[in-house]
mmCIF file with all atom_site columns, C-alpha atoms in Angstrom:
data_model
loop_
_atom_site.group_PDB
_atom_site.id
_atom_site.type_symbol
_atom_site.label_atom_id
_atom_site.label_alt_id
_atom_site.label_comp_id
_atom_site.label_asym_id
_atom_site.label_entity_id
_atom_site.label_seq_id
_atom_site.pdbx_PDB_ins_code
_atom_site.Cartn_x
_atom_site.Cartn_y
_atom_site.Cartn_z
_atom_site.occupancy
_atom_site.B_iso_or_equiv
_atom_site.pdbx_formal_charge
_atom_site.auth_seq_id
_atom_site.auth_comp_id
_atom_site.auth_asym_id
_atom_site.auth_atom_id
_atom_site.pdbx_PDB_model_num
ATOM 1   C CA . UNK N 1 1   ? -5.204  5.502   3.151  1.00 87.00 ? 1   UNK N CA 1
ATOM 2   C CA . UNK N 1 2   ? -5.402  9.009   1.725  1.00 95.00 ? 2   UNK N CA 1
ATOM 3   C CA . UNK N 1 3   ? -1.873  10.400  1.685  1.00 97.00 ? 3   UNK N CA 1
ATOM 4   C CA . UNK N 1 4   ? -1.462  14.168  1.854  1.00 97.00 ? 4   UNK N CA 1
ATOM 5   C CA . UNK N 1 5   ? 1.851   15.904  2.398  1.00 98.00 ? 5   UNK N CA 1
ATOM 6   C CA . UNK N 1 6   ? 3.622   19.193  2.952  1.00 97.00 ? 6   UNK N CA 1
ATOM 7   C CA . UNK N 1 7   ? 7.309   19.680  2.128  1.00 98.00 ? 7   UNK N CA 1
ATOM 8   C CA . UNK N 1 8   ? 9.773   21.893  4.008  1.00 97.00 ? 8   UNK N CA 1
ATOM 9   C CA . UNK N 1 9   ? 13.517  22.461  3.721  1.00 97.00 ? 9   UNK N CA 1
ATOM 10  C CA . UNK N 1 10  ? 15.274  22.331  7.099  1.00 97.00 ? 10  UNK N CA 1
ATOM 11  C CA . UNK N 1 11  ? 19.055  22.699  7.374  1.00 96.00 ? 11  UNK N CA 1
ATOM 12  C CA . UNK N 1 12  ? 19.299  22.188  3.589  1.00 97.00 ? 12  UNK N CA 1
ATOM 13  C CA . UNK N 1 13  ? 17.470  18.848  3.873  1.00 98.00 ? 13  UNK N CA 1
ATOM 14  C CA . UNK N 1 14  ? 14.095  18.029  2.314  1.00 98.00 ? 14  UNK N CA 1
ATOM 15  C CA . UNK N 1 15  ? 11.498  16.785  4.797  1.00 98.00 ? 15  UNK N CA 1
ATOM 16  C CA . UNK N 1 16  ? 8.044   15.632  3.744  1.00 98.00 ? 16  UNK N CA 1
ATOM 17  C CA . UNK N 1 17  ? 5.404   15.936  6.479  1.00 98.00 ? 17  UNK N CA 1
ATOM 18  C CA . UNK N 1 18  ? 2.467   13.562  5.983  1.00 98.00 ? 18  UNK N CA 1
ATOM 19  C CA . UNK N 1 19  ? -1.051  13.317  7.323  1.00 98.00 ? 19  UNK N CA 1
ATOM 20  C CA . UNK N 1 20  ? -0.258  9.668   8.138  1.00 97.00 ? 20  UNK N CA 1
ATOM 21  C CA . UNK N 1 21  ? 1.798   10.587  11.235 1.00 97.00 ? 21  UNK N CA 1
ATOM 22  C CA . UNK N 1 22  ? 5.183   10.122  9.572  1.00 98.00 ? 22  UNK N CA 1
ATOM 23  C CA . UNK N 1 23  ? 8.032   12.229  8.215  1.00 98.00 ? 23  UNK N CA 1
ATOM 24  C CA . UNK N 1 24  ? 10.079  11.324  5.128  1.00 98.00 ? 24  UNK N CA 1
ATOM 25  C CA . UNK N 1 25  ? 13.670  12.510  4.795  1.00 98.00 ? 25  UNK N CA 1
ATOM 26  C CA . UNK N 1 26  ? 14.245  12.603  1.063  1.00 98.00 ? 26  UNK N CA 1
ATOM 27  C CA . UNK N 1 27  ? 18.061  12.712  0.951  1.00 98.00 ? 27  UNK N CA 1
ATOM 28  C CA . UNK N 1 28  ? 18.418  9.675   3.241  1.00 98.00 ? 28  UNK N CA 1
ATOM 29  C CA . UNK N 1 29  ? 15.349  7.831   1.905  1.00 98.00 ? 29  UNK N CA 1
ATOM 30  C CA . UNK N 1 30  ? 14.378  7.470   5.574  1.00 98.00 ? 30  UNK N CA 1
ATOM 31  C CA . UNK N 1 31  ? 10.865  7.265   6.969  1.00 98.00 ? 31  UNK N CA 1
ATOM 32  C CA . UNK N 1 32  ? 10.826  8.721   10.485 1.00 98.00 ? 32  UNK N CA 1
ATOM 33  C CA . UNK N 1 33  ? 8.176   7.951   13.108 1.00 98.00 ? 33  UNK N CA 1
ATOM 34  C CA . UNK N 1 34  ? 7.798   7.996   16.889 1.00 95.00 ? 34  UNK N CA 1
ATOM 35  C CA . UNK N 1 35  ? 5.665   6.271   19.517 1.00 89.00 ? 35  UNK N CA 1
ATOM 36  C CA . UNK N 1 36  ? 4.556   3.108   17.753 1.00 88.00 ? 36  UNK N CA 1
ATOM 37  C CA . UNK N 1 37  ? 3.842   1.512   21.154 1.00 79.00 ? 37  UNK N CA 1
ATOM 38  C CA . UNK N 1 38  ? 3.815   -2.120  20.034 1.00 81.00 ? 38  UNK N CA 1
ATOM 39  C CA . UNK N 1 39  ? 2.197   -4.244  22.743 1.00 64.00 ? 39  UNK N CA 1
ATOM 40  C CA . UNK N 1 40  ? -0.114  -1.577  24.121 1.00 58.00 ? 40  UNK N CA 1
ATOM 41  C CA . UNK N 1 41  ? -3.398  -2.964  22.834 1.00 55.00 ? 41  UNK N CA 1
ATOM 42  C CA . UNK N 1 42  ? -2.577  -6.545  23.892 1.00 48.00 ? 42  UNK N CA 1
ATOM 43  C CA . UNK N 1 43  ? -1.509  -5.266  27.326 1.00 46.00 ? 43  UNK N CA 1
ATOM 44  C CA . UNK N 1 44  ? -4.834  -3.481  27.788 1.00 45.00 ? 44  UNK N CA 1
ATOM 45  C CA . UNK N 1 45  ? -6.828  -6.538  26.721 1.00 48.00 ? 45  UNK N CA 1
ATOM 46  C CA . UNK N 1 46  ? -4.812  -8.766  29.074 1.00 47.00 ? 46  UNK N CA 1
ATOM 47  C CA . UNK N 1 47  ? -5.772  -6.437  31.913 1.00 46.00 ? 47  UNK N CA 1
ATOM 48  C CA . UNK N 1 48  ? -9.483  -6.603  31.125 1.00 49.00 ? 48  UNK N CA 1
ATOM 49  C CA . UNK N 1 49  ? -9.866  -3.386  29.149 1.00 47.00 ? 49  UNK N CA 1
ATOM 50  C CA . UNK N 1 50  ? -11.808 -3.900  25.927 1.00 50.00 ? 50  UNK N CA 1
ATOM 51  C CA . UNK N 1 51  ? -9.638  -2.623  23.059 1.00 55.00 ? 51  UNK N CA 1
ATOM 52  C CA . UNK N 1 52  ? -10.189 -3.568  19.396 1.00 58.00 ? 52  UNK N CA 1
ATOM 53  C CA . UNK N 1 53  ? -7.599  -6.110  18.274 1.00 61.00 ? 53  UNK N CA 1
ATOM 54  C CA . UNK N 1 54  ? -7.106  -4.530  14.852 1.00 73.00 ? 54  UNK N CA 1
ATOM 55  C CA . UNK N 1 55  ? -5.481  -1.269  15.994 1.00 78.00 ? 55  UNK N CA 1
ATOM 56  C CA . UNK N 1 56  ? -1.872  -2.457  15.656 1.00 81.00 ? 56  UNK N CA 1
ATOM 57  C CA . UNK N 1 57  ? -2.596  -4.244  12.381 1.00 85.00 ? 57  UNK N CA 1
ATOM 58  C CA . UNK N 1 58  ? -4.035  -1.007  10.998 1.00 90.00 ? 58  UNK N CA 1
ATOM 59  C CA . UNK N 1 59  ? -0.988  0.962   12.197 1.00 90.00 ? 59  UNK N CA 1
ATOM 60  C CA . UNK N 1 60  ? 1.410   -1.513  10.581 1.00 92.00 ? 60  UNK N CA 1
ATOM 61  C CA . UNK N 1 61  ? -0.596  -1.591  7.350  1.00 94.00 ? 61  UNK N CA 1
ATOM 62  C CA . UNK N 1 62  ? -0.309  2.191   7.174  1.00 95.00 ? 62  UNK N CA 1
ATOM 63  C CA . UNK N 1 63  ? 3.404   2.004   7.973  1.00 96.00 ? 63  UNK N CA 1
ATOM 64  C CA . UNK N 1 64  ? 3.988   -0.565  5.253  1.00 97.00 ? 64  UNK N CA 1
ATOM 65  C CA . UNK N 1 65  ? 2.101   1.516   2.706  1.00 97.00 ? 65  UNK N CA 1
ATOM 66  C CA . UNK N 1 66  ? 4.268   4.549   3.528  1.00 98.00 ? 66  UNK N CA 1
ATOM 67  C CA . UNK N 1 67  ? 7.502   2.546   3.235  1.00 98.00 ? 67  UNK N CA 1
ATOM 68  C CA . UNK N 1 68  ? 6.431   1.272   -0.174 1.00 97.00 ? 68  UNK N CA 1
ATOM 69  C CA . UNK N 1 69  ? 5.137   4.633   -1.410 1.00 98.00 ? 69  UNK N CA 1
ATOM 70  C CA . UNK N 1 70  ? 8.359   6.472   -0.577 1.00 98.00 ? 70  UNK N CA 1
ATOM 71  C CA . UNK N 1 71  ? 10.618  3.519   -1.449 1.00 97.00 ? 71  UNK N CA 1
ATOM 72  C CA . UNK N 1 72  ? 12.245  4.008   1.940  1.00 98.00 ? 72  UNK N CA 1
ATOM 73  C CA . UNK N 1 73  ? 15.592  2.382   2.610  1.00 97.00 ? 73  UNK N CA 1
ATOM 74  C CA . UNK N 1 74  ? 15.518  3.105   6.333  1.00 97.00 ? 74  UNK N CA 1
ATOM 75  C CA . UNK N 1 75  ? 12.968  3.335   9.118  1.00 98.00 ? 75  UNK N CA 1
ATOM 76  C CA . UNK N 1 76  ? 13.983  5.560   12.033 1.00 98.00 ? 76  UNK N CA 1
ATOM 77  C CA . UNK N 1 77  ? 11.855  5.167   15.163 1.00 96.00 ? 77  UNK N CA 1
ATOM 78  C CA . UNK N 1 78  ? 12.397  8.017   17.608 1.00 96.00 ? 78  UNK N CA 1
ATOM 79  C CA . UNK N 1 79  ? 11.478  6.200   20.803 1.00 84.00 ? 79  UNK N CA 1
ATOM 80  C CA . UNK N 1 80  ? 8.678   4.182   22.379 1.00 83.00 ? 80  UNK N CA 1
ATOM 81  C CA . UNK N 1 81  ? 8.840   1.479   19.757 1.00 83.00 ? 81  UNK N CA 1
ATOM 82  C CA . UNK N 1 82  ? 7.543   -0.867  22.457 1.00 77.00 ? 82  UNK N CA 1
ATOM 83  C CA . UNK N 1 83  ? 4.912   -0.364  25.128 1.00 55.00 ? 83  UNK N CA 1
ATOM 84  C CA . UNK N 1 84  ? 5.669   -3.637  26.909 1.00 64.00 ? 84  UNK N CA 1
ATOM 85  C CA . UNK N 1 85  ? 7.781   -6.684  26.067 1.00 60.00 ? 85  UNK N CA 1
ATOM 86  C CA . UNK N 1 86  ? 6.936   -9.681  23.934 1.00 61.00 ? 86  UNK N CA 1
ATOM 87  C CA . UNK N 1 87  ? 3.195   -10.361 23.753 1.00 63.00 ? 87  UNK N CA 1
ATOM 88  C CA . UNK N 1 88  ? 0.583   -11.120 21.082 1.00 65.00 ? 88  UNK N CA 1
ATOM 89  C CA . UNK N 1 89  ? 1.090   -7.698  19.506 1.00 74.00 ? 89  UNK N CA 1
ATOM 90  C CA . UNK N 1 90  ? 4.798   -8.311  19.014 1.00 78.00 ? 90  UNK N CA 1
ATOM 91  C CA . UNK N 1 91  ? 4.004   -11.517 17.139 1.00 81.00 ? 91  UNK N CA 1
ATOM 92  C CA . UNK N 1 92  ? 1.911   -9.413  14.757 1.00 84.00 ? 92  UNK N CA 1
ATOM 93  C CA . UNK N 1 93  ? 4.908   -7.118  14.249 1.00 85.00 ? 93  UNK N CA 1
ATOM 94  C CA . UNK N 1 94  ? 7.242   -10.066 13.565 1.00 85.00 ? 94  UNK N CA 1
ATOM 95  C CA . UNK N 1 95  ? 4.874   -11.348 10.868 1.00 89.00 ? 95  UNK N CA 1
ATOM 96  C CA . UNK N 1 96  ? 4.637   -7.859  9.332  1.00 90.00 ? 96  UNK N CA 1
ATOM 97  C CA . UNK N 1 97  ? 8.426   -7.473  9.369  1.00 90.00 ? 97  UNK N CA 1
ATOM 98  C CA . UNK N 1 98  ? 8.877   -10.490 7.095  1.00 92.00 ? 98  UNK N CA 1
ATOM 99  C CA . UNK N 1 99  ? 7.604   -8.339  4.217  1.00 93.00 ? 99  UNK N CA 1
ATOM 100 C CA . UNK N 1 100 ? 10.410  -5.814  4.830  1.00 93.00 ? 100 UNK N CA 1
ATOM 101 C CA . UNK N 1 101 ? 13.372  -8.092  5.476  1.00 86.00 ? 101 UNK N CA 1
ATOM 102 C CA . UNK N 1 102 ? 15.830  -5.747  3.716  1.00 90.00 ? 102 UNK N CA 1
ATOM 103 C CA . UNK N 1 103 ? 14.669  -2.618  5.543  1.00 94.00 ? 103 UNK N CA 1
ATOM 104 C CA . UNK N 1 104 ? 17.245  -0.993  7.842  1.00 96.00 ? 104 UNK N CA 1
ATOM 105 C CA . UNK N 1 105 ? 15.546  -0.220  11.151 1.00 95.00 ? 105 UNK N CA 1
ATOM 106 C CA . UNK N 1 106 ? 17.057  2.272   13.587 1.00 96.00 ? 106 UNK N CA 1
ATOM 107 C CA . UNK N 1 107 ? 15.527  2.688   17.054 1.00 93.00 ? 107 UNK N CA 1
ATOM 108 C CA . UNK N 1 108 ? 16.388  5.431   19.519 1.00 94.00 ? 108 UNK N CA 1
ATOM 109 C CA . UNK N 1 109 ? 15.190  4.244   22.908 1.00 90.00 ? 109 UNK N CA 1
ATOM 110 C CA . UNK N 1 110 ? 12.303  6.032   24.564 1.00 82.00 ? 110 UNK N CA 1
ATOM 111 C CA . UNK N 1 111 ? 11.093  5.881   28.153 1.00 75.00 ? 111 UNK N CA 1
ATOM 112 C CA . UNK N 1 112 ? 9.078   2.699   27.519 1.00 64.00 ? 112 UNK N CA 1
ATOM 113 C CA . UNK N 1 113 ? 11.920  1.059   25.604 1.00 65.00 ? 113 UNK N CA 1
ATOM 114 C CA . UNK N 1 114 ? 14.489  1.584   28.363 1.00 65.00 ? 114 UNK N CA 1
ATOM 115 C CA . UNK N 1 115 ? 12.527  -0.637  30.729 1.00 61.00 ? 115 UNK N CA 1
ATOM 116 C CA . UNK N 1 116 ? 12.810  -3.498  28.243 1.00 59.00 ? 116 UNK N CA 1
ATOM 117 C CA . UNK N 1 117 ? 16.530  -3.131  27.511 1.00 58.00 ? 117 UNK N CA 1
ATOM 118 C CA . UNK N 1 118 ? 17.284  -6.878  27.470 1.00 69.00 ? 118 UNK N CA 1
ATOM 119 C CA . UNK N 1 119 ? 14.393  -7.574  25.137 1.00 68.00 ? 119 UNK N CA 1
ATOM 120 C CA . UNK N 1 120 ? 15.363  -4.668  22.865 1.00 70.00 ? 120 UNK N CA 1
ATOM 121 C CA . UNK N 1 121 ? 18.838  -6.121  22.293 1.00 73.00 ? 121 UNK N CA 1
ATOM 122 C CA . UNK N 1 122 ? 17.257  -9.109  20.556 1.00 74.00 ? 122 UNK N CA 1
ATOM 123 C CA . UNK N 1 123 ? 15.475  -7.024  17.931 1.00 78.00 ? 123 UNK N CA 1
ATOM 124 C CA . UNK N 1 124 ? 16.610  -7.045  14.259 1.00 82.00 ? 124 UNK N CA 1
ATOM 125 C CA . UNK N 1 125 ? 17.442  -3.362  14.468 1.00 88.00 ? 125 UNK N CA 1
ATOM 126 C CA . UNK N 1 126 ? 20.206  -0.880  15.187 1.00 93.00 ? 126 UNK N CA 1
ATOM 127 C CA . UNK N 1 127 ? 19.537  0.281   18.751 1.00 91.00 ? 127 UNK N CA 1
ATOM 128 C CA . UNK N 1 128 ? 20.733  3.578   20.251 1.00 92.00 ? 128 UNK N CA 1
ATOM 129 C CA . UNK N 1 129 ? 20.478  4.215   23.980 1.00 88.00 ? 129 UNK N CA 1
ATOM 130 C CA . UNK N 1 130 ? 19.392  7.849   24.174 1.00 88.00 ? 130 UNK N CA 1
ATOM 131 C CA . UNK N 1 131 ? 20.082  9.740   20.940 1.00 94.00 ? 131 UNK N CA 1
ATOM 132 C CA . UNK N 1 132 ? 21.553  9.441   17.466 1.00 97.00 ? 132 UNK N CA 1
ATOM 133 C CA . UNK N 1 133 ? 23.239  12.118  15.383 1.00 97.00 ? 133 UNK N CA 1
ATOM 134 C CA . UNK N 1 134 ? 22.860  11.824  11.629 1.00 97.00 ? 134 UNK N CA 1
ATOM 135 C CA . UNK N 1 135 ? 23.971  15.218  10.429 1.00 96.00 ? 135 UNK N CA 1
ATOM 136 C CA . UNK N 1 136 ? 22.429  17.700  10.398 1.00 97.00 ? 136 UNK N CA 1
ATOM 137 C CA . UNK N 1 137 ? 19.919  16.185  12.854 1.00 98.00 ? 137 UNK N CA 1
ATOM 138 C CA . UNK N 1 138 ? 19.983  14.827  16.399 1.00 97.00 ? 138 UNK N CA 1
ATOM 139 C CA . UNK N 1 139 ? 17.310  12.171  16.944 1.00 98.00 ? 139 UNK N CA 1
ATOM 140 C CA . UNK N 1 140 ? 16.138  11.919  20.560 1.00 96.00 ? 140 UNK N CA 1
ATOM 141 C CA . UNK N 1 141 ? 12.904  10.718  22.164 1.00 93.00 ? 141 UNK N CA 1
ATOM 142 C CA . UNK N 1 142 ? 12.148  13.488  24.679 1.00 93.00 ? 142 UNK N CA 1
ATOM 143 C CA . UNK N 1 143 ? 12.105  16.985  23.118 1.00 91.00 ? 143 UNK N CA 1
ATOM 144 C CA . UNK N 1 144 ? 15.269  18.916  23.864 1.00 88.00 ? 144 UNK N CA 1
ATOM 145 C CA . UNK N 1 145 ? 17.087  21.720  22.074 1.00 86.00 ? 145 UNK N CA 1
ATOM 146 C CA . UNK N 1 146 ? 20.683  21.096  21.004 1.00 88.00 ? 146 UNK N CA 1
ATOM 147 C CA . UNK N 1 147 ? 23.192  23.895  20.503 1.00 86.00 ? 147 UNK N CA 1
ATOM 148 C CA . UNK N 1 148 ? 24.860  22.108  17.600 1.00 93.00 ? 148 UNK N CA 1
ATOM 149 C CA . UNK N 1 149 ? 22.096  20.137  15.860 1.00 96.00 ? 149 UNK N CA 1
ATOM 150 C CA . UNK N 1 150 ? 18.450  20.462  14.920 1.00 97.00 ? 150 UNK N CA 1
ATOM 151 C CA . UNK N 1 151 ? 16.628  17.878  17.064 1.00 97.00 ? 151 UNK N CA 1
ATOM 152 C CA . UNK N 1 152 ? 13.859  15.529  15.949 1.00 98.00 ? 152 UNK N CA 1
ATOM 153 C CA . UNK N 1 153 ? 11.904  13.944  18.799 1.00 97.00 ? 153 UNK N CA 1
ATOM 154 C CA . UNK N 1 154 ? 8.559   12.461  19.858 1.00 95.00 ? 154 UNK N CA 1
ATOM 155 C CA . UNK N 1 155 ? 7.180   11.545  23.302 1.00 91.00 ? 155 UNK N CA 1
ATOM 156 C CA . UNK N 1 156 ? 4.609   14.330  23.688 1.00 91.00 ? 156 UNK N CA 1
ATOM 157 C CA . UNK N 1 157 ? 1.942   12.950  21.298 1.00 91.00 ? 157 UNK N CA 1
ATOM 158 C CA . UNK N 1 158 ? 1.425   16.570  20.184 1.00 94.00 ? 158 UNK N CA 1
ATOM 159 C CA . UNK N 1 159 ? -1.947  17.916  19.206 1.00 94.00 ? 159 UNK N CA 1
ATOM 160 C CA . UNK N 1 160 ? -3.620  21.256  18.667 1.00 92.00 ? 160 UNK N CA 1
ATOM 161 C CA . UNK N 1 161 ? -7.160  22.518  19.204 1.00 88.00 ? 161 UNK N CA 1
ATOM 162 C CA . UNK N 1 162 ? -8.628  24.162  16.125 1.00 85.00 ? 162 UNK N CA 1
ATOM 163 C CA . UNK N 1 163 ? -11.651 26.443  16.288 1.00 81.00 ? 163 UNK N CA 1
ATOM 164 C CA . UNK N 1 164 ? -14.411 25.720  13.824 1.00 77.00 ? 164 UNK N CA 1
ATOM 165 C CA . UNK N 1 165 ? -17.461 27.804  13.020 1.00 75.00 ? 165 UNK N CA 1
ATOM 166 C CA . UNK N 1 166 ? -20.036 28.632  15.704 1.00 76.00 ? 166 UNK N CA 1
ATOM 167 C CA . UNK N 1 167 ? -17.620 28.148  18.616 1.00 78.00 ? 167 UNK N CA 1
ATOM 168 C CA . UNK N 1 168 ? -17.045 24.482  17.917 1.00 84.00 ? 168 UNK N CA 1
ATOM 169 C CA . UNK N 1 169 ? -13.585 23.020  18.458 1.00 84.00 ? 169 UNK N CA 1
ATOM 170 C CA . UNK N 1 170 ? -11.728 19.924  17.322 1.00 87.00 ? 170 UNK N CA 1
ATOM 171 C CA . UNK N 1 171 ? -8.429  18.492  18.583 1.00 91.00 ? 171 UNK N CA 1
ATOM 172 C CA . UNK N 1 172 ? -6.076  17.227  15.883 1.00 94.00 ? 172 UNK N CA 1
ATOM 173 C CA . UNK N 1 173 ? -2.688  15.489  15.981 1.00 95.00 ? 173 UNK N CA 1
ATOM 174 C CA . UNK N 1 174 ? 0.130   17.631  14.666 1.00 96.00 ? 174 UNK N CA 1
ATOM 175 C CA . UNK N 1 175 ? 3.825   18.138  14.075 1.00 97.00 ? 175 UNK N CA 1
ATOM 176 C CA . UNK N 1 176 ? 5.336   20.906  16.212 1.00 96.00 ? 176 UNK N CA 1
ATOM 177 C CA . UNK N 1 177 ? 8.466   22.777  15.195 1.00 96.00 ? 177 UNK N CA 1
ATOM 178 C CA . UNK N 1 178 ? 10.707  25.758  15.890 1.00 94.00 ? 178 UNK N CA 1
ATOM 179 C CA . UNK N 1 179 ? 13.898  26.847  14.180 1.00 94.00 ? 179 UNK N CA 1
ATOM 180 C CA . UNK N 1 180 ? 15.792  24.433  16.491 1.00 95.00 ? 180 UNK N CA 1
ATOM 181 C CA . UNK N 1 181 ? 13.623  21.348  16.851 1.00 96.00 ? 181 UNK N CA 1
ATOM 182 C CA . UNK N 1 182 ? 10.743  19.241  15.553 1.00 97.00 ? 182 UNK N CA 1
ATOM 183 C CA . UNK N 1 183 ? 8.358   17.086  17.603 1.00 97.00 ? 183 UNK N CA 1
ATOM 184 C CA . UNK N 1 184 ? 6.676   14.222  15.750 1.00 97.00 ? 184 UNK N CA 1
ATOM 185 C CA . UNK N 1 185 ? 3.089   13.076  16.320 1.00 97.00 ? 185 UNK N CA 1
ATOM 186 C CA . UNK N 1 186 ? 2.547   9.629   17.799 1.00 94.00 ? 186 UNK N CA 1
ATOM 187 C CA . UNK N 1 187 ? 2.419   7.125   14.943 1.00 95.00 ? 187 UNK N CA 1
ATOM 188 C CA . UNK N 1 188 ? 0.016   4.834   16.780 1.00 89.00 ? 188 UNK N CA 1
ATOM 189 C CA . UNK N 1 189 ? -3.561  6.026   16.692 1.00 83.00 ? 189 UNK N CA 1
ATOM 190 C CA . UNK N 1 190 ? -4.105  4.401   20.102 1.00 63.00 ? 190 UNK N CA 1
ATOM 191 C CA . UNK N 1 191 ? -2.635  7.390   21.958 1.00 70.00 ? 191 UNK N CA 1
ATOM 192 C CA . UNK N 1 192 ? -3.918  10.576  23.523 1.00 75.00 ? 192 UNK N CA 1
ATOM 193 C CA . UNK N 1 193 ? -3.099  14.122  22.438 1.00 81.00 ? 193 UNK N CA 1
ATOM 194 C CA . UNK N 1 194 ? -1.169  16.777  24.338 1.00 82.00 ? 194 UNK N CA 1
ATOM 195 C CA . UNK N 1 195 ? -2.806  20.045  23.309 1.00 85.00 ? 195 UNK N CA 1
ATOM 196 C CA . UNK N 1 196 ? -1.557  22.023  26.328 1.00 79.00 ? 196 UNK N CA 1
ATOM 197 C CA . UNK N 1 197 ? 2.197   22.492  25.844 1.00 69.00 ? 197 UNK N CA 1
ATOM 198 C CA . UNK N 1 198 ? 2.335   24.225  22.465 1.00 71.00 ? 198 UNK N CA 1
ATOM 199 C CA . UNK N 1 199 ? 4.464   27.086  23.801 1.00 71.00 ? 199 UNK N CA 1
ATOM 200 C CA . UNK N 1 200 ? 6.316   28.869  21.008 1.00 80.00 ? 200 UNK N CA 1
ATOM 201 C CA . UNK N 1 201 ? 5.998   25.982  18.562 1.00 89.00 ? 201 UNK N CA 1
ATOM 202 C CA . UNK N 1 202 ? 4.539   26.293  15.091 1.00 93.00 ? 202 UNK N CA 1
ATOM 203 C CA . UNK N 1 203 ? 2.032   23.575  14.273 1.00 94.00 ? 203 UNK N CA 1
ATOM 204 C CA . UNK N 1 204 ? 1.289   21.399  11.245 1.00 96.00 ? 204 UNK N CA 1
ATOM 205 C CA . UNK N 1 205 ? -2.034  19.673  12.047 1.00 96.00 ? 205 UNK N CA 1
ATOM 206 C CA . UNK N 1 206 ? -3.656  17.056  9.877  1.00 96.00 ? 206 UNK N CA 1
ATOM 207 C CA . UNK N 1 207 ? -6.746  14.929  9.374  1.00 94.00 ? 207 UNK N CA 1
ATOM 208 C CA . UNK N 1 208 ? -7.371  11.817  7.324  1.00 93.00 ? 208 UNK N CA 1
ATOM 209 C CA . UNK N 1 209 ? -7.999  14.045  4.308  1.00 95.00 ? 209 UNK N CA 1
ATOM 210 C CA . UNK N 1 210 ? -5.647  17.028  4.598  1.00 96.00 ? 210 UNK N CA 1
ATOM 211 C CA . UNK N 1 211 ? -2.555  18.593  6.169  1.00 97.00 ? 211 UNK N CA 1
ATOM 212 C CA . UNK N 1 212 ? -2.002  22.301  6.765  1.00 95.00 ? 212 UNK N CA 1
ATOM 213 C CA . UNK N 1 213 ? 0.196   24.789  8.645  1.00 93.00 ? 213 UNK N CA 1
ATOM 214 C CA . UNK N 1 214 ? -0.925  27.232  11.337 1.00 86.00 ? 214 UNK N CA 1
#
């Protein structure tokens, strides 16, 4: 994992944007991600779609490396922690979690998580139904501006199309932000990219080797 980062101050708080699909909130020692989608690869394989079995393991290895690097005390997951309920993928997560037994996990439910409400209640985590305010931020899964708080969300799997030389283009995952809200990239690499709904957002795209603002 090649970790690159870009630091911004938002509402007097220090946020580190990384090219590993995660945000680190320095003052709270909190790593913030969205759209982990645990269970998605196993669900696809169960339904006859050939998907490599190592995708979730790779995602969790990257997540663990980030938690260790930043010495995070908390992990905030802004929705779609799960894709389906308990399956082979969730067993992989349970094994991974044993290495981070003292980590405080906070989950704000996303659209996939709501369907599995009974299962979610059994998780070793602090669960919030639709949003969570930790001043000065409001954490919510689906992007939405708040009159009183800067919102941090996910859901869209944001991406941006960047023009290269000779009329070649590449689509990259990105963070999107305005002066009122921030949309996180999907943490799982087994997701598509929404490059259509950029609107008035500023973008922070990244690759495996760099992160930049445009």
